[in-house]
Coordinates of C-alpha atoms in Angstrom, one line a residue:
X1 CA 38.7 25.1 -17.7
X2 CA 39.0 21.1 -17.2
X3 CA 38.9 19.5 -13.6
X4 CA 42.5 19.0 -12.2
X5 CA 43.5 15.2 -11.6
X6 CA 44.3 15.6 -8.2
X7 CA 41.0 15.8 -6.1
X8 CA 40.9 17.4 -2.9
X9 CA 38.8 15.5 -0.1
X10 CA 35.4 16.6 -0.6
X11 CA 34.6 20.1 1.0
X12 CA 31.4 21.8 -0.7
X13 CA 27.8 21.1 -1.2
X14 CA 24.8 21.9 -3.8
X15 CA 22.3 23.7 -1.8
X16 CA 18.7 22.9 -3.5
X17 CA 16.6 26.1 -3.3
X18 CA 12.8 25.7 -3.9
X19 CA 10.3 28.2 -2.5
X20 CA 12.7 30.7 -1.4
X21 CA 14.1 27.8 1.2
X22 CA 16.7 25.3 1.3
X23 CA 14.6 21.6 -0.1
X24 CA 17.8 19.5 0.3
X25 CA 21.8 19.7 0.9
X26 CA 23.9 17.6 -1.7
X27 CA 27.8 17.0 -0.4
X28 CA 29.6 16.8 -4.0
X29 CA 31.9 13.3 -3.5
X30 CA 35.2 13.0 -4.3
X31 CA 34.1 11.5 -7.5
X32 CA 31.6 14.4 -8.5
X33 CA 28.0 13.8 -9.7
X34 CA 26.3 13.6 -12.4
X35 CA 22.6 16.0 -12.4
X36 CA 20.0 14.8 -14.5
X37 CA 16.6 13.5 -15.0
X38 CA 17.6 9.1 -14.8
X39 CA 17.3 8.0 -11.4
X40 CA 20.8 6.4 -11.2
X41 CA 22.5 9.8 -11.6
X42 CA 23.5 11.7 -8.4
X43 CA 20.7 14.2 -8.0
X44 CA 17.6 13.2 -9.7
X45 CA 15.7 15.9 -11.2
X46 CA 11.9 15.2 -11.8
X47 CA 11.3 18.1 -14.8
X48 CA 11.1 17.7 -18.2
X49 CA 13.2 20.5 -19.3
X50 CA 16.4 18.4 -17.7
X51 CA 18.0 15.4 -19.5
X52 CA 18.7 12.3 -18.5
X53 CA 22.1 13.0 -18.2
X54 CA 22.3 16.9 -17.9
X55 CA 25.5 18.2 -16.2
X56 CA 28.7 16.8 -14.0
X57 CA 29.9 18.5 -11.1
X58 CA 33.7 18.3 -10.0
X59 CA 36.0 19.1 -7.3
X60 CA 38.8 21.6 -8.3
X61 CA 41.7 23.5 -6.2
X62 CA 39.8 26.6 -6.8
X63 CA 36.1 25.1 -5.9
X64 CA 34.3 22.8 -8.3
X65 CA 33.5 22.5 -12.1
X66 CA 30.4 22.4 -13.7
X67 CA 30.1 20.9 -17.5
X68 CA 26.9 20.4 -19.5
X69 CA 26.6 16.8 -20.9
X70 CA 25.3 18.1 -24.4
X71 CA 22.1 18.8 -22.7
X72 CA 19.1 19.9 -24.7
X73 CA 18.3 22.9 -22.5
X74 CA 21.5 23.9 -21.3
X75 CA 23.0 25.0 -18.0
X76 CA 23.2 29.0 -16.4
X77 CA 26.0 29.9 -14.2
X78 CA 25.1 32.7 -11.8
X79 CA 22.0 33.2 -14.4
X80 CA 24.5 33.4 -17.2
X81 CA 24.2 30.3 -19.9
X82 CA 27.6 28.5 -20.2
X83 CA 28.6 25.0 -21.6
X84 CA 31.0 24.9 -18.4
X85 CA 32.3 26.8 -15.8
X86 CA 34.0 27.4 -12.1
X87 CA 31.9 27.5 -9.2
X88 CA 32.9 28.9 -5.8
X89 CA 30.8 29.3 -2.6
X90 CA 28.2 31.4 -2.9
X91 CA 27.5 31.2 -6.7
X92 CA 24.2 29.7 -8.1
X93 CA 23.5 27.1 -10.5
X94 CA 20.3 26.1 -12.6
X95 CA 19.3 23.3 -14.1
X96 CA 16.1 23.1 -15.3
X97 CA 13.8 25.1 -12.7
X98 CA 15.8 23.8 -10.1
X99 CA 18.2 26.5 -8.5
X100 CA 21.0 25.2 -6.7
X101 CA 23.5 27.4 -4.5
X102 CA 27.5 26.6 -4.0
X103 CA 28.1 26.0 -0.3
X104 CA 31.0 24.7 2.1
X105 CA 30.1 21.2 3.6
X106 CA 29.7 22.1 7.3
X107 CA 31.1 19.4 9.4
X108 CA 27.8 18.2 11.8
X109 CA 26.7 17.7 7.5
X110 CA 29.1 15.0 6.6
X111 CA 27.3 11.7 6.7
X112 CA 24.2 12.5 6.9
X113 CA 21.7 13.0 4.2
X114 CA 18.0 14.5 4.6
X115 CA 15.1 14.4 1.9
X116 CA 12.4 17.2 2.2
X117 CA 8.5 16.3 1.7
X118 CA 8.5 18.0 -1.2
X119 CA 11.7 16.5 -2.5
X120 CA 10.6 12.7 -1.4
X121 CA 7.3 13.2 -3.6
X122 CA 10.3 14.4 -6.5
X123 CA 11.6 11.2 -6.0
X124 CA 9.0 8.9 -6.2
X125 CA 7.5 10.5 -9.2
X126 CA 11.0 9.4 -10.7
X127 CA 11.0 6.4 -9.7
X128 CA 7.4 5.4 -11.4
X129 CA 8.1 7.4 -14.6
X130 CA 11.7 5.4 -15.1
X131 CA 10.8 1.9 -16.0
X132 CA 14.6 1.2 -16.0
X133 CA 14.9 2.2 -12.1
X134 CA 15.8 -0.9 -9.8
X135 CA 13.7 0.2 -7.3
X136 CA 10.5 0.1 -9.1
X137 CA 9.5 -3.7 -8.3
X138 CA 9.6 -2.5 -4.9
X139 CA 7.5 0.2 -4.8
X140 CA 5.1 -1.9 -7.0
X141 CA 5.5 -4.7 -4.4
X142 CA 4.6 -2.1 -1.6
X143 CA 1.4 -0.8 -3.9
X144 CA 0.2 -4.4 -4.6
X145 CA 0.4 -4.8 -0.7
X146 CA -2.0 -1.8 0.3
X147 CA -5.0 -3.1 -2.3
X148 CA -4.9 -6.2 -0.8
X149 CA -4.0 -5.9 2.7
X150 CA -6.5 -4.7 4.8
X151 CA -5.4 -5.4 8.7
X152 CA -3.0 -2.4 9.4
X153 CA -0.9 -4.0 11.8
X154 CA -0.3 -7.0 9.2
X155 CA 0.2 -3.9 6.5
X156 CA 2.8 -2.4 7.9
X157 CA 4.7 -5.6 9.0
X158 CA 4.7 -6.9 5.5
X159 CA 5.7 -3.4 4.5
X160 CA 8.5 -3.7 7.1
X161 CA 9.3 -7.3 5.5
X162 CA 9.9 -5.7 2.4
X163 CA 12.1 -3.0 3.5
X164 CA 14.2 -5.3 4.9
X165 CA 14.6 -7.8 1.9
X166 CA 15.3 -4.2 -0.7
X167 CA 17.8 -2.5 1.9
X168 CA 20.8 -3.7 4.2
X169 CA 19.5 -2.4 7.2
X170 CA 19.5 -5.2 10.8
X171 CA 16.8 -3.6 12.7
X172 CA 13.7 -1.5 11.7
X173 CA 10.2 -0.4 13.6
X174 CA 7.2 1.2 12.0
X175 CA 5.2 3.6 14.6
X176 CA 2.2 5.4 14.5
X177 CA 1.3 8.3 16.5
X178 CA -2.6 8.9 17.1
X179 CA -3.7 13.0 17.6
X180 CA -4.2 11.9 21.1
X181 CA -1.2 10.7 21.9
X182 CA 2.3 11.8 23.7
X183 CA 4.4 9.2 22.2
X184 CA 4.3 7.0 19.1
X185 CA 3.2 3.6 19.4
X186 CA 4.9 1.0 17.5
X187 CA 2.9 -1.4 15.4
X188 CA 5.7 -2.9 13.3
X189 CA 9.0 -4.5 14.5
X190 CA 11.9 -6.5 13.2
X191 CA 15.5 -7.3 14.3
X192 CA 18.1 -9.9 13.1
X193 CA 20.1 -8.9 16.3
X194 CA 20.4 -11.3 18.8
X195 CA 19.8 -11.0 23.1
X196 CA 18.6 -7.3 22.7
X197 CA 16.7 -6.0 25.4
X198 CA 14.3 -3.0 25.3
X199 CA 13.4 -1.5 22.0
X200 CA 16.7 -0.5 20.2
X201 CA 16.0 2.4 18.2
X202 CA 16.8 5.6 18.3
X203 CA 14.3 8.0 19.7
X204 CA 16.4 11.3 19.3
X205 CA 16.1 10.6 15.2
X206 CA 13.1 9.6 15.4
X207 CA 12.0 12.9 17.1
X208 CA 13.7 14.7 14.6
X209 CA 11.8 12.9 12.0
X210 CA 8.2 14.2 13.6
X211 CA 9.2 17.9 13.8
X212 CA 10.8 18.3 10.3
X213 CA 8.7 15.8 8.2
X214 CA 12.2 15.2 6.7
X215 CA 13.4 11.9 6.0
X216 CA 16.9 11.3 7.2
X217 CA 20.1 9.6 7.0
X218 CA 23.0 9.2 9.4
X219 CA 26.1 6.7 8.8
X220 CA 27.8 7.6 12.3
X221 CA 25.3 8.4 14.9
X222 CA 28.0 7.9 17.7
X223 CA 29.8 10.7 16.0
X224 CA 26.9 12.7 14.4
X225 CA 26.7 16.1 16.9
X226 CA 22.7 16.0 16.5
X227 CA 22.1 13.3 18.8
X228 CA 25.0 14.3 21.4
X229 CA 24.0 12.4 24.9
X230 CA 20.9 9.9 23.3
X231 CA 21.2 7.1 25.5
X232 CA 19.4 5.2 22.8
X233 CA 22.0 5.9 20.3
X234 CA 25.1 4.8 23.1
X235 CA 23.7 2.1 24.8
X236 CA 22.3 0.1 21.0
X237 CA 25.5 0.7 19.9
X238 CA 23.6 2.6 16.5
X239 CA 26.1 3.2 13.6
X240 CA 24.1 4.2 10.3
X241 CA 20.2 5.0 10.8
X242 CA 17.5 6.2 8.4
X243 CA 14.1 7.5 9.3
X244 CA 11.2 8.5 7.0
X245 CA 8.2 10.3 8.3
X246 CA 4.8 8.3 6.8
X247 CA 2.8 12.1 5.9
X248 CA -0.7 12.1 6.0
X249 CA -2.8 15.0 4.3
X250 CA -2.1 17.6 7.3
X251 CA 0.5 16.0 9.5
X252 CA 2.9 13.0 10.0
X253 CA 1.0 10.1 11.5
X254 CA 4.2 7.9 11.7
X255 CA 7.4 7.1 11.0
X256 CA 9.9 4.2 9.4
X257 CA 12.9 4.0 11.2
X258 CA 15.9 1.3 10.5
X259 CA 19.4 0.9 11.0
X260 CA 22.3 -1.3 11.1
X261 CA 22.4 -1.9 14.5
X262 CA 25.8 -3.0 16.0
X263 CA 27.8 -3.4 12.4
X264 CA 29.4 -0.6 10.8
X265 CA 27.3 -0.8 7.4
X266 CA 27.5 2.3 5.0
X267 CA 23.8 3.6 3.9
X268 CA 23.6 5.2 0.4
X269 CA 21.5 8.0 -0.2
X270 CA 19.5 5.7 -2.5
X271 CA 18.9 3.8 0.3
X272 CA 17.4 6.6 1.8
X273 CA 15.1 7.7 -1.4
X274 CA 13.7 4.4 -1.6
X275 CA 12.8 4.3 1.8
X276 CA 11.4 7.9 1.9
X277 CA 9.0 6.6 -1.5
X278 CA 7.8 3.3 0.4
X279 CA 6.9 6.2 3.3
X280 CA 4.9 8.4 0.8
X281 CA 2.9 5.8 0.1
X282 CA 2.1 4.0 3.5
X283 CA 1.4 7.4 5.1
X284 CA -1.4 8.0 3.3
X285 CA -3.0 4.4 4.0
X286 CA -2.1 4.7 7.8
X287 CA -4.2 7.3 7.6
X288 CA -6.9 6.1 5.4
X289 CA -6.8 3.3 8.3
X290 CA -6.9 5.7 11.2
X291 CA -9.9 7.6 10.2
X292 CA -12.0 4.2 9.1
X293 CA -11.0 2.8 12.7
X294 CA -12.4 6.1 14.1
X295 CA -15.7 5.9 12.0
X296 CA -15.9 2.4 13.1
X297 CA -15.7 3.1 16.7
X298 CA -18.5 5.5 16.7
X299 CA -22.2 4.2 17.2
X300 CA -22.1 1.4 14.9
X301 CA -23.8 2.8 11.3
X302 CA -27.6 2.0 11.3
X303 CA -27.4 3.5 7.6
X304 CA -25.8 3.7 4.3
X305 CA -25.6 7.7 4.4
X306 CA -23.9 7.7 7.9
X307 CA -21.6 4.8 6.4
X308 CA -20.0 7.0 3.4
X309 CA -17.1 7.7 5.8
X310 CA -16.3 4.2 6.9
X311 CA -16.2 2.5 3.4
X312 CA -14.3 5.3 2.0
X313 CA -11.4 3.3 3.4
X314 CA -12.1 0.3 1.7
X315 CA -13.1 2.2 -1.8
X316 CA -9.4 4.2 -1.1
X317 CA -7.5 1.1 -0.6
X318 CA -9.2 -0.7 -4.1
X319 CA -8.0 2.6 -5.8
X320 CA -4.8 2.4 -4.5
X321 CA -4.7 -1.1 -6.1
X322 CA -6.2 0.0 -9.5
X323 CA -3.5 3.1 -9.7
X324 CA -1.0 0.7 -9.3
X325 CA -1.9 -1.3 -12.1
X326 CA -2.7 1.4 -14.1
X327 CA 1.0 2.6 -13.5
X328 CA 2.2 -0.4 -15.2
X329 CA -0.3 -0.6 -17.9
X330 CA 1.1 3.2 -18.7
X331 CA 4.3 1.6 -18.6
X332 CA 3.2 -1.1 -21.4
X333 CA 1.5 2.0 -23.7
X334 CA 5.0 3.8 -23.5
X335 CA 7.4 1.4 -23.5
X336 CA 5.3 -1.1 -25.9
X337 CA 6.4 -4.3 -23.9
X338 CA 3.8 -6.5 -23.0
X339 CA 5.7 -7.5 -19.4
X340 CA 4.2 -5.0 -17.6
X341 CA 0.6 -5.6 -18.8
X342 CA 0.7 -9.0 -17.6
X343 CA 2.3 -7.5 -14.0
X344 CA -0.5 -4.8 -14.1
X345 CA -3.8 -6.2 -15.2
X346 CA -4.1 -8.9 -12.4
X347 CA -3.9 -6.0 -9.7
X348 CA -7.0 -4.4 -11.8
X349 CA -8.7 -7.4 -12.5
X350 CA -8.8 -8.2 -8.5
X351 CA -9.7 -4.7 -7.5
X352 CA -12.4 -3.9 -10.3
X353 CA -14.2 -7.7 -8.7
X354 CA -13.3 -6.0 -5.2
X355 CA -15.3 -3.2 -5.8
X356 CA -18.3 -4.8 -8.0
X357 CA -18.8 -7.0 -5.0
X358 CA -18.9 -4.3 -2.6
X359 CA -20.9 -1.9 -5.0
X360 CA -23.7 -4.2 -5.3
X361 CA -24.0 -4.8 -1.7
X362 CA -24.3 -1.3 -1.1
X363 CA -27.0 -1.2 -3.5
X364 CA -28.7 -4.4 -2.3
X365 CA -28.3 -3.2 1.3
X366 CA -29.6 0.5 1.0
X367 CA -33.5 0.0 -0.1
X368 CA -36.1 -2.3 0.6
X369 CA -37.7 -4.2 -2.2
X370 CA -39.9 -6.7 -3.5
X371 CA -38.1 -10.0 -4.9
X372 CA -39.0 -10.3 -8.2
X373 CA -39.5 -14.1 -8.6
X374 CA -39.2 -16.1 -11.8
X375 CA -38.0 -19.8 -12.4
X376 CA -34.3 -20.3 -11.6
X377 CA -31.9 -23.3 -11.0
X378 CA -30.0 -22.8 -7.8
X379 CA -27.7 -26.1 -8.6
X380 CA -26.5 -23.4 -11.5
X381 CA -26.8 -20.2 -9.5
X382 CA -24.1 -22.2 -7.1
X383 CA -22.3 -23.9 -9.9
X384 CA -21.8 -20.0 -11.6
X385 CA -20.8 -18.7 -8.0
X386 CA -18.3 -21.0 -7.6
X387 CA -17.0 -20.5 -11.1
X388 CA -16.6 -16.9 -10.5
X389 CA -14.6 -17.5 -7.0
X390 CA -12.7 -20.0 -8.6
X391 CA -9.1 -18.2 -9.0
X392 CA -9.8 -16.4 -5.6
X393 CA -10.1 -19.5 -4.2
X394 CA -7.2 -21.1 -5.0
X395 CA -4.7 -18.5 -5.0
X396 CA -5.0 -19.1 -1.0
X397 CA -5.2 -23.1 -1.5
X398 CA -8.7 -23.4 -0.5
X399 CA -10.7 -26.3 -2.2
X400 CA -14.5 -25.5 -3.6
X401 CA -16.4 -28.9 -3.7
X402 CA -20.6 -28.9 -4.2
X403 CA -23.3 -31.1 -4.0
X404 CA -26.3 -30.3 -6.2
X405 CA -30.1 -31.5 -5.7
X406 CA -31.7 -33.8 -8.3
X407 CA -34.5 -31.0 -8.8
X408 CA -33.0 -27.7 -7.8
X409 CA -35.5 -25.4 -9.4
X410 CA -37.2 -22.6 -7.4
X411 CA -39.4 -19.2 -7.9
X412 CA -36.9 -16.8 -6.6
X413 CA -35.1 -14.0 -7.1
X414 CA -32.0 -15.0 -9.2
X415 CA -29.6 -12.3 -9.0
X416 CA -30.4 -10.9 -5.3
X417 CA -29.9 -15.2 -4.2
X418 CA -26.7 -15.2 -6.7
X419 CA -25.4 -12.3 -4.6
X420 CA -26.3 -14.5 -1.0
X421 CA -24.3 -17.8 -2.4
X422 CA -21.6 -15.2 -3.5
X423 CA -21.3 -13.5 0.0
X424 CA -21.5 -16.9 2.0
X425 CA -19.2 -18.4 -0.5
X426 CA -16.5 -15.2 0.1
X427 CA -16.8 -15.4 3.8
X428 CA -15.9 -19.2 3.8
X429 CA -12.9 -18.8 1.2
X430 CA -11.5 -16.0 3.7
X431 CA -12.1 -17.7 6.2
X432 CA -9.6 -20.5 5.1
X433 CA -7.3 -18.3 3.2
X434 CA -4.3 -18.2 6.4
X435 CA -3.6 -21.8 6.1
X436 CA -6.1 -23.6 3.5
X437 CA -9.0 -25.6 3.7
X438 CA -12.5 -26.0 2.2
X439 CA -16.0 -25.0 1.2
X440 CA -18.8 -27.3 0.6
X441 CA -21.9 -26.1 -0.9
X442 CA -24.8 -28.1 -1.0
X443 CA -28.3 -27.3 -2.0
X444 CA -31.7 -29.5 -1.5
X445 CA -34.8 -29.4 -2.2
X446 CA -38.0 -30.1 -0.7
X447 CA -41.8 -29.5 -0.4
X448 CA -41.9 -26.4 1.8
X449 CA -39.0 -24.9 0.2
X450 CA -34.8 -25.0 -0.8
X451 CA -32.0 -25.1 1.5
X452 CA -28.9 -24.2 1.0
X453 CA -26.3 -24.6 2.8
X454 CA -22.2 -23.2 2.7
X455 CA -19.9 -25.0 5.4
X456 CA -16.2 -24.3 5.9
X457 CA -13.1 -25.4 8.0
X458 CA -11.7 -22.0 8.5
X459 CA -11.0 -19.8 11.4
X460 CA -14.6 -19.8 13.1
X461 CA -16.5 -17.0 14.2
X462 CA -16.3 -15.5 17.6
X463 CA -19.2 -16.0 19.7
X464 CA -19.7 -12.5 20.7
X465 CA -20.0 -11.5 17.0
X466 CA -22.3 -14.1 16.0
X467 CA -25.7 -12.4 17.5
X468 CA -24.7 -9.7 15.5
X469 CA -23.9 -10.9 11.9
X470 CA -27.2 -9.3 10.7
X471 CA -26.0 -5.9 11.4
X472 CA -24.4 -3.8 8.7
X473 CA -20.8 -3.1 9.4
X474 CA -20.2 -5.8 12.0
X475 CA -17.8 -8.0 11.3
X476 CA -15.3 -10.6 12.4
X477 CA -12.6 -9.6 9.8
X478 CA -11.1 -6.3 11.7
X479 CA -9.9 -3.7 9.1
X480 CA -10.1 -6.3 6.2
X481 CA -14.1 -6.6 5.7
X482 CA -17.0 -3.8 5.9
X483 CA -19.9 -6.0 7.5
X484 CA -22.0 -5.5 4.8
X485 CA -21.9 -8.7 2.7
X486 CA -23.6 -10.6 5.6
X487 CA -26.1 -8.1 6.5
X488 CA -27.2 -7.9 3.1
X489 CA -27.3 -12.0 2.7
X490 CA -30.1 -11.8 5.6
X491 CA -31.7 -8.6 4.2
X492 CA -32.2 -10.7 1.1
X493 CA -33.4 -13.8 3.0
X494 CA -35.7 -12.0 4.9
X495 CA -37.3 -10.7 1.8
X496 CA -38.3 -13.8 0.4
X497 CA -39.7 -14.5 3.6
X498 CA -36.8 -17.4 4.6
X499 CA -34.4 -17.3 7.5
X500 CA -30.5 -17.9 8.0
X501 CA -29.1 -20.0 10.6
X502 CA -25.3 -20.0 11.5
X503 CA -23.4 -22.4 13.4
X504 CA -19.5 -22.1 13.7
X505 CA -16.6 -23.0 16.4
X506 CA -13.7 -21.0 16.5
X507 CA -10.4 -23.2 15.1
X508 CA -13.2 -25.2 13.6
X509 CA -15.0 -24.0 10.7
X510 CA -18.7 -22.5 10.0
X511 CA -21.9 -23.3 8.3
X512 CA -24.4 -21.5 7.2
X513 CA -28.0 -22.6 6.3
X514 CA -30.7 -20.6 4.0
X515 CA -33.7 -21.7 4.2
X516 CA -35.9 -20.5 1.0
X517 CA -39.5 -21.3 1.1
X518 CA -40.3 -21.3 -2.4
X519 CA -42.6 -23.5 -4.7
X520 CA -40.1 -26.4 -6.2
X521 CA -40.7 -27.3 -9.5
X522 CA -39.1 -30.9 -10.9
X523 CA -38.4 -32.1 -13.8
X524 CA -37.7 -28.3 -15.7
X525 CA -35.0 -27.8 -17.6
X526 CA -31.8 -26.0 -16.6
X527 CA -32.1 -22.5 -16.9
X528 CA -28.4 -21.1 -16.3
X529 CA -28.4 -17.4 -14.9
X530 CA -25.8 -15.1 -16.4
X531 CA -23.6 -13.6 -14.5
X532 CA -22.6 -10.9 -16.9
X533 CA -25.7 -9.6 -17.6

């Protein structure tokens, strides 16, 4: 039986059954749809036993039409295997392992769309796994953002940045909700409206969102019987909406809401799967940030056991890096282009030096010990720092400049005073990294001892924090640093019986000063210390 040429208006649905309940509603167009595995077909089927292209479903008088696309595994009407066939309400259609039933559209259903949890993880496993997708190089974008974002209020507005440059929305709001709390908080907002007042969003969709942990699309909210009577949805004048629920382990600890505020602008249901994949991902580091915040709020850590918690954020948010490159160096193996190592590898070059740094100041930090001194050259200890930091530091425009000592040899401990210069070094190069600036290291010698010293023009330090820069997990950074890189600099110090001194202005810029009493040696040749070794 072939589709008839003159299509009724749309008036029946594919009903996606998973679990013995209904995962997600699919209105069949005028045009039909196309079911397969390729993320530019209709429904989008994550399973290997459906093609890319696997089946077409049409409208006909008598209901719609179902034809397999030469698939390789075939279609079952009602559970019987056909190349095509009729289907009328009621009847059942698989594809794959997915089971779909024929239903009626009901009205409050047209123009509105809504993805299940369980269908937005679906989705985003397509998106990764189809290197053709459009939508990839956002969801890349929005991975390279949580392994090097650490602030969570300047996470999720970057996030929010993003959504608005990939979608055509006019407003958007990221909120949060804390177990505590009656009512989400919103961390995140943007609007190119103009003379709004209040918050213009809609808090009956929004609500929705929380209790069904569905993500969810509406092109006439005036009109949409769900929101009957929302003063929100009236008085902002909201036409097409989406809202996607940012799901933590157990529960949903926020949502992403946008819409197109006072201009009638049509939403596809693309739209809405890329928006529900962005919110997969940020849910879990909203979360990630919640619980580090919490660990951090407790008595603050006097040891690296009690700690475990509080850097599992940090370790999470490197990982979240490295699995994003990792996707793309997948990509590379199974595609055999080259383009997306060179996207991938710099994500896992800076989170494999992200978590070195942070390793070996957990293992500096956690035990006492004796320095074990031999002859080193601090002018190259610096020299190799600086080296190492030397992309880092100007990928944020910060200029590196050193003064060496005539005779900068000393009986130290190379690698544990490598690791100082490379924490002091950091901690200036952040410091400068929101508008530019620079470090000067400089080191001199003399008959007591070495000084070193690392000064920078960047934000400052509070004064409230700067008693406290010898504790572990005290810093000035927020979300973005652990505390421990400093505390281990002065645990080092101390060890070889010198002291740190600090003095910093905030706008202005800091300087740090190690004083290393030491036996100074002149005239020795340069001994360069490895870095790799």
């Amino acid at each position: 039986m072939s589709p008839s040429a003159t299509q009724p208006p749309p008036g029946f649905e594919l009903v996606l059954h998973k679990d013995n309940s209904v995962s997600e509603r699919f209105p069949v167009p005028a045009v039909g749809l196309v079911i397969g595995r390729s993320s530019e077909c209709g429904i989008t089927l994550a399973d290997q036993l459906v093609s890319r292209r696997h089946a077409k479903v049409e409208h006909v008088p008598e209901g719609l039409h179902v034809t397999d696309l030469k698939s390789s595994n075939g279609i079952q009407i009602n559970g019987v295997a056909m190349t095509e066939g009729l289907l009328r309400e009621g009847d059942s259609l698989r594809v794959g392992h997915a089971l779909f039933r024929v239903a009626k559209t009901a009205e409050s259903s047209i123009g509105h769309s809504i993805i299940s949890p369980a269908r937005a993880e679906e989705i985003y496993e397509s998106m990764v796994s189809e290197a053709s997708d459009s939508r990839l190089p956002i969801l890349y974008r929005a991975a390279q953002l949580l392994g090097d974002v650490f602030d969570l209020d300047d996470l999720l507005a970057q996030i929010l940045a993003l959504i608005f440059e990939a979608l055509p929305v006019k407003r958007g709001y990221v909120l949060t909700l804390d177990p505590d709390a009656v009512e989400p908080q919103i961390r995140a907002a943007r609007s190119d409206e103009k003379g709004e007042q209040g918050p213009p969003l809609s808090h009956t969709l929004i609500q929705h969102v929380f209790d069904s942990k569905d993500a969810m699309l509406t092109l006439d909210a005036q009109a949409d019987s769900r929101f009957d009577q929302a003063a929100s949805i009236v008085g902002h004048e909201i036409h097409a909406a989406m809202c996607a629920p940012l799901c933590g382990r157990q529960s949903v600890v926020g949502v992403i809401y946008v819409d197109s505020g006072a201009v009638s602008r049509r939403f596809e249901k693309k739209d809405l799967e890329l928006l529900a994949a962005i919110a997969r991902v940020v849910g879990v580091a909203v979360e990630n940030a919640r619980l580090y915040q919490e660990n951090v709020e407790r008595e603050r850590l006097v040891a690296i056991g009690e700690a475990t918690a509080g850097l599992g954020h940090c370790i999470k948010n490197i990982l979240t890096g490295i699995r994003g490159g990792g996707e793309f160096i997948n990509m590379a193996i199974e595609n055999k282009e080259l383009k997306y190592v060179e996207r991938g590898w710099p994500i896992l070059r800076s989170s494999i030096d992200r978590i070195d740094n942070l390793v070996l100041n957990m293992l500096s930090f956690s035990k006492d010990r004796a320095p074990d001194r031999q002859l080193a050259d601090m002018n190259a200890l610096v020299r190799d720092t600086l080296e190492m930091l030397g992309p880092r530091a100007r990928k944020y425009n910060v200029e590196l400049a050193f003064t060496p000592d005539m005779h900068g040899h000393a009986e130290i401990d190379a690698r544990e005073i490598y690791r100082v210069i490379m924490n002091l070094v950091i901690n200036g190069v952040e410091a400068c990294q929101e508008s530019g600036g620079k470090v000067t290291v400089s080191v001199v010698s003399a008959e007591d001892g070495c000084t070193l010293k690392v000064s920078d023009n960047g934000c400052g330090i509070p004064p409230e924090i700067l008693p406290k820069l010898s504790q572990a997990f005290v810093s000035s950074k927020g979300s973005s640093g652990t505390g421990l890189g400093l505390a281990c600099s002065y645990k080092i110090v101390r060890e070889h019986g010198g002291r740190i001194d600090v003095q910093s202005e905030v706008g202005k810029g800091t300087t740090f000063t190690v004083f290393l009493p030491c036996e100074i040696r002149s005239g020795v040749p340069t001994q360069r210390f490895e870095t790799s070794g």
